[in-house]
PDB file of C-alpha atoms in Angstrom:
ATOM      1  CA  MET A   1     -45.895 -36.016  45.961  1.00 95.00           C
ATOM      2  CA  ARG A   2     -43.767 -33.427  48.291  1.00 95.00           C
ATOM      3  CA  GLU A   3     -46.831 -30.793  47.334  1.00 97.00           C
ATOM      4  CA  ALA A   4     -49.679 -33.411  47.726  1.00 97.00           C
ATOM      5  CA  LEU A   5     -48.430 -33.859  51.648  1.00 96.00           C
ATOM      6  CA  LEU A   6     -47.870 -30.113  52.133  1.00 97.00           C
ATOM      7  CA  GLU A   7     -51.750 -29.538  51.145  1.00 98.00           C
ATOM      8  CA  ALA A   8     -52.292 -32.818  53.632  1.00 97.00           C
ATOM      9  CA  GLN A   9     -50.053 -31.365  56.503  1.00 97.00           C
ATOM     10  CA  GLU A  10     -52.110 -27.839  56.374  1.00 98.00           C
ATOM     11  CA  ALA A  11     -55.473 -30.160  56.129  1.00 97.00           C
ATOM     12  CA  TYR A  12     -54.064 -31.775  59.669  1.00 95.00           C
ATOM     13  CA  ARG A  13     -52.973 -27.844  61.193  1.00 96.00           C
ATOM     14  CA  LEU A  14     -56.859 -27.161  60.510  1.00 96.00           C
ATOM     15  CA  GLY A  15     -58.233 -30.348  62.250  1.00 94.00           C
ATOM     16  CA  GLU A  16     -59.597 -31.688  58.985  1.00 95.00           C
ATOM     17  CA  CYS A  17     -58.675 -35.329  57.633  1.00 92.00           C
ATOM     18  CA  PRO A  18     -54.683 -34.776  56.476  1.00 94.00           C
ATOM     19  CA  VAL A  19     -55.130 -35.720  53.048  1.00 96.00           C
ATOM     20  CA  GLY A  20     -53.808 -33.585  49.975  1.00 98.00           C
ATOM     21  CA  ALA A  21     -54.010 -33.541  46.501  1.00 98.00           C
ATOM     22  CA  VAL A  22     -52.655 -31.820  43.633  1.00 98.00           C
ATOM     23  CA  VAL A  23     -53.773 -31.886  39.979  1.00 98.00           C
ATOM     24  CA  VAL A  24     -50.591 -31.531  37.243  1.00 98.00           C
ATOM     25  CA  LYS A  25     -50.651 -30.600  33.313  1.00 98.00           C
ATOM     26  CA  ASP A  26     -47.349 -30.710  31.582  1.00 98.00           C
ATOM     27  CA  GLY A  27     -45.222 -30.792  34.476  1.00 97.00           C
ATOM     28  CA  ARG A  28     -46.952 -28.085  36.314  1.00 98.00           C
ATOM     29  CA  ILE A  29     -49.003 -27.648  39.505  1.00 98.00           C
ATOM     30  CA  ILE A  30     -52.878 -26.504  38.190  1.00 98.00           C
ATOM     31  CA  ALA A  31     -54.637 -27.344  41.394  1.00 98.00           C
ATOM     32  CA  ARG A  32     -54.344 -28.273  45.091  1.00 98.00           C
ATOM     33  CA  ALA A  33     -56.346 -28.485  47.720  1.00 98.00           C
ATOM     34  CA  GLY A  34     -56.454 -30.290  51.236  1.00 98.00           C
ATOM     35  CA  ASN A  35     -59.670 -31.664  52.830  1.00 97.00           C
ATOM     36  CA  ARG A  36     -61.886 -29.616  54.172  1.00 98.00           C
ATOM     37  CA  GLU A  37     -64.962 -31.174  54.998  1.00 96.00           C
ATOM     38  CA  ASN A  38     -65.368 -29.692  58.363  1.00 95.00           C
ATOM     39  CA  GLN A  39     -64.499 -26.206  57.567  1.00 97.00           C
ATOM     40  CA  LEU A  40     -66.684 -26.137  54.494  1.00 97.00           C
ATOM     41  CA  TYR A  41     -69.689 -28.002  56.059  1.00 97.00           C
ATOM     42  CA  ASP A  42     -69.829 -29.932  53.343  1.00 97.00           C
ATOM     43  CA  PRO A  43     -69.074 -33.710  53.348  1.00 94.00           C
ATOM     44  CA  THR A  44     -67.684 -34.223  49.984  1.00 96.00           C
ATOM     45  CA  ALA A  45     -65.387 -31.598  50.272  1.00 98.00           C
ATOM     46  CA  HIS A  46     -62.203 -34.414  49.874  1.00 97.00           C
ATOM     47  CA  ALA A  47     -58.832 -33.064  48.790  1.00 98.00           C
ATOM     48  CA  GLU A  48     -59.120 -34.625  45.125  1.00 98.00           C
ATOM     49  CA  ILE A  49     -62.488 -33.414  44.755  1.00 98.00           C
ATOM     50  CA  LEU A  50     -61.687 -29.525  46.040  1.00 98.00           C
ATOM     51  CA  ALA A  51     -57.896 -29.872  43.186  1.00 98.00           C
ATOM     52  CA  LEU A  52     -60.305 -31.331  40.434  1.00 98.00           C
ATOM     53  CA  ARG A  53     -63.170 -28.594  40.821  1.00 98.00           C
ATOM     54  CA  GLN A  54     -60.109 -26.028  40.747  1.00 98.00           C
ATOM     55  CA  ALA A  55     -58.532 -27.412  37.576  1.00 98.00           C
ATOM     56  CA  GLY A  56     -61.946 -26.881  35.972  1.00 98.00           C
ATOM     57  CA  GLN A  57     -61.278 -23.432  37.449  1.00 98.00           C
ATOM     58  CA  VAL A  58     -58.492 -22.775  35.612  1.00 98.00           C
ATOM     59  CA  LEU A  59     -58.710 -25.006  32.665  1.00 98.00           C
ATOM     60  CA  ARG A  60     -62.056 -24.130  32.217  1.00 98.00           C
ATOM     61  CA  ARG A  61     -63.585 -27.483  31.535  1.00 98.00           C
ATOM     62  CA  ASP A  62     -64.474 -30.604  32.916  1.00 97.00           C
ATOM     63  CA  LYS A  63     -62.423 -33.602  31.670  1.00 97.00           C
ATOM     64  CA  PHE A  64     -58.812 -34.041  32.172  1.00 97.00           C
ATOM     65  CA  ALA A  65     -57.417 -36.865  30.148  1.00 96.00           C
ATOM     66  CA  ASP A  66     -54.039 -34.325  30.066  1.00 97.00           C
ATOM     67  CA  CYS A  67     -53.386 -34.372  33.362  1.00 98.00           C
ATOM     68  CA  VAL A  68     -52.363 -36.607  36.277  1.00 97.00           C
ATOM     69  CA  LEU A  69     -53.559 -36.382  39.773  1.00 97.00           C
ATOM     70  CA  TYR A  70     -50.774 -36.572  42.563  1.00 97.00           C
ATOM     71  CA  THR A  71     -52.890 -37.855  46.324  1.00 96.00           C
ATOM     72  CA  THR A  72     -51.652 -38.340  49.937  1.00 95.00           C
ATOM     73  CA  LEU A  73     -53.782 -41.615  50.388  1.00 91.00           C
ATOM     74  CA  TRP A  74     -55.342 -43.414  48.189  1.00 87.00           C
ATOM     75  CA  PRO A  75     -58.889 -42.561  46.532  1.00 88.00           C
ATOM     76  CA  CYS A  76     -61.901 -43.694  48.294  1.00 85.00           C
ATOM     77  CA  PRO A  77     -64.965 -44.637  46.319  1.00 83.00           C
ATOM     78  CA  MET A  78     -66.558 -41.029  46.205  1.00 89.00           C
ATOM     79  CA  CYS A  79     -63.217 -39.554  44.774  1.00 92.00           C
ATOM     80  CA  GLU A  80     -62.825 -42.509  42.480  1.00 88.00           C
ATOM     81  CA  ASN A  81     -66.047 -41.919  40.977  1.00 90.00           C
ATOM     82  CA  ALA A  82     -65.117 -38.393  40.153  1.00 95.00           C
ATOM     83  CA  LEU A  83     -61.565 -39.032  38.959  1.00 94.00           C
ATOM     84  CA  LEU A  84     -63.146 -41.451  36.307  1.00 91.00           C
ATOM     85  CA  GLN A  85     -65.841 -38.936  35.881  1.00 93.00           C
ATOM     86  CA  ALA A  86     -63.101 -36.234  35.161  1.00 96.00           C
ATOM     87  CA  SER A  87     -61.503 -38.756  32.520  1.00 94.00           C
ATOM     88  CA  ILE A  88     -58.032 -38.269  35.002  1.00 95.00           C
ATOM     89  CA  PRO A  89     -55.841 -41.318  33.193  1.00 93.00           C
ATOM     90  CA  ARG A  90     -53.474 -41.624  35.624  1.00 94.00           C
ATOM     91  CA  VAL A  91     -53.743 -41.301  39.962  1.00 94.00           C
ATOM     92  CA  VAL A  92     -50.389 -41.638  41.735  1.00 94.00           C
ATOM     93  CA  SER A  93     -50.827 -42.502  45.412  1.00 92.00           C
ATOM     94  CA  GLY A  94     -48.818 -41.660  48.050  1.00 92.00           C
ATOM     95  CA  ALA A  95     -49.908 -44.434  50.428  1.00 88.00           C
ATOM     96  CA  SER A  96     -51.862 -47.237  50.152  1.00 78.00           C
ATOM     97  CA  SER A  97     -55.397 -46.611  52.472  1.00 69.00           C
ATOM     98  CA  PHE A  98     -56.552 -48.561  55.448  1.00 58.00           C
ATOM     99  CA  LYS A  99     -58.842 -52.166  54.849  1.00 50.00           C
ATOM    100  CA  TRP A 100     -62.041 -49.787  55.423  1.00 42.00           C
ATOM    101  CA  VAL A 101     -61.787 -47.506  52.622  1.00 45.00           C
ATOM    102  CA  ARG A 102     -61.977 -49.965  49.734  1.00 45.00           C
ATOM    103  CA  GLU A 103     -58.506 -50.634  47.116  1.00 45.00           C
ATOM    104  CA  VAL A 104     -59.591 -50.576  43.887  1.00 42.00           C
ATOM    105  CA  ARG A 105     -57.094 -51.402  41.307  1.00 41.00           C
ATOM    106  CA  PHE A 106     -59.047 -49.586  37.912  1.00 43.00           C
ATOM    107  CA  ASN A 107     -59.150 -52.830  36.566  1.00 44.00           C
ATOM    108  CA  ALA A 108     -62.471 -51.844  34.645  1.00 47.00           C
ATOM    109  CA  SER A 109     -61.418 -48.114  33.607  1.00 56.00           C
ATOM    110  CA  ASN A 110     -58.720 -46.391  32.080  1.00 60.00           C
ATOM    111  CA  MET A 111     -57.231 -45.062  34.428  1.00 66.00           C
ATOM    112  CA  ARG A 112     -53.618 -45.969  35.406  1.00 71.00           C
ATOM    113  CA  CYS A 113     -53.121 -46.380  38.789  1.00 74.00           C
ATOM    114  CA  ASP A 114     -49.336 -46.148  40.416  1.00 79.00           C
ATOM    115  CA  GLY A 115     -48.063 -46.308  43.932  1.00 78.00           C
ATOM    116  CA  PRO A 116     -47.602 -45.588  46.823  1.00 82.00           C
ATOM    117  CA  ILE A 117     -44.289 -43.860  46.453  1.00 83.00           C
ATOM    118  CA  MET A 118     -44.801 -42.050  49.543  1.00 85.00           C
ATOM    119  CA  ASN A 119     -46.386 -44.495  51.878  1.00 83.00           C
ATOM    120  CA  GLU A 120     -44.396 -44.577  55.146  1.00 86.00           C
ATOM    121  CA  GLU A 121     -44.676 -39.695  55.762  1.00 87.00           C
ATOM    122  CA  CYS A 122     -48.873 -40.410  53.701  1.00 85.00           C
ATOM    123  CA  ARG A 123     -49.398 -42.931  55.969  1.00 83.00           C
ATOM    124  CA  GLY A 124     -47.876 -42.064  59.166  1.00 87.00           C
ATOM    125  CA  LEU A 125     -49.795 -38.020  58.627  1.00 89.00           C
ATOM    126  CA  PHE A 126     -53.474 -39.878  58.683  1.00 85.00           C
ATOM    127  CA  ALA A 127     -52.347 -42.419  61.339  1.00 84.00           C
ATOM    128  CA  ARG A 128     -51.601 -39.663  63.911  1.00 87.00           C
ATOM    129  CA  TRP A 129     -54.759 -38.163  62.731  1.00 87.00           C
ATOM    130  CA  LEU A 130     -56.780 -41.339  63.587  1.00 84.00           C
ATOM    131  CA  GLN A 131     -55.097 -41.203  66.888  1.00 84.00           C
ATOM    132  CA  GLU A 132     -55.362 -37.989  68.089  1.00 88.00           C
ATOM    133  CA  THR A 133     -59.102 -37.772  67.075  1.00 85.00           C
ATOM    134  CA  GLY A 134     -59.932 -41.063  68.685  1.00 78.00           C
ATOM    135  CA  ARG A 135     -60.754 -42.991  65.231  1.00 69.00           C
ATOM    136  CA  HIS A 136     -57.831 -44.715  66.046  1.00 64.00           C
ATOM    137  CA  GLU A 137     -59.968 -48.176  66.114  1.00 61.00           C
ATOM    138  CA  VAL A 138     -59.290 -48.207  62.262  1.00 52.00           C
ATOM    139  CA  LEU A 139     -56.080 -48.688  63.331  1.00 52.00           C
ATOM    140  CA  LEU A 140     -56.675 -51.964  65.719  1.00 51.00           C
ATOM    141  CA  ARG A 141     -58.661 -53.803  62.802  1.00 53.00           C
ATOM    142  CA  GLU A 142     -56.233 -52.837  60.246  1.00 50.00           C
ATOM    143  CA  ARG A 143     -53.885 -55.426  62.302  1.00 48.00           C
ATOM    144  CA  SER A 144     -56.702 -58.038  62.688  1.00 46.00           C
TER     145      SER A 144
END
């Protein structure tokens, strides 16, 4: 998770939404990414999806039933579906997301979900980004 957090910190440094993800196979990181929506002019350039794309290039396949994805913030619905499509059996989240991002427990899938395991560090970085970019109303809604 610390490696995913490094990716989130780099995304933050670049002015991106600070989310990072790594794909691990056999205890080794094979792919890593941070959000790059602004940089790539791509609303789908979330850390989880970019990490899956990289894993596909490394492993030369599109299914990852033998991998684990670590992400600093609970996946959004788009990323959740990409993870399901990629047959990722386990997701480890550093932090729970905010209420406006639907948190799903994957009850109807074969995906095991663990976490949050570093909620304070991962969620704190995201909250700081929300404040700095004027999106802090999300934090206000969270408290109500």
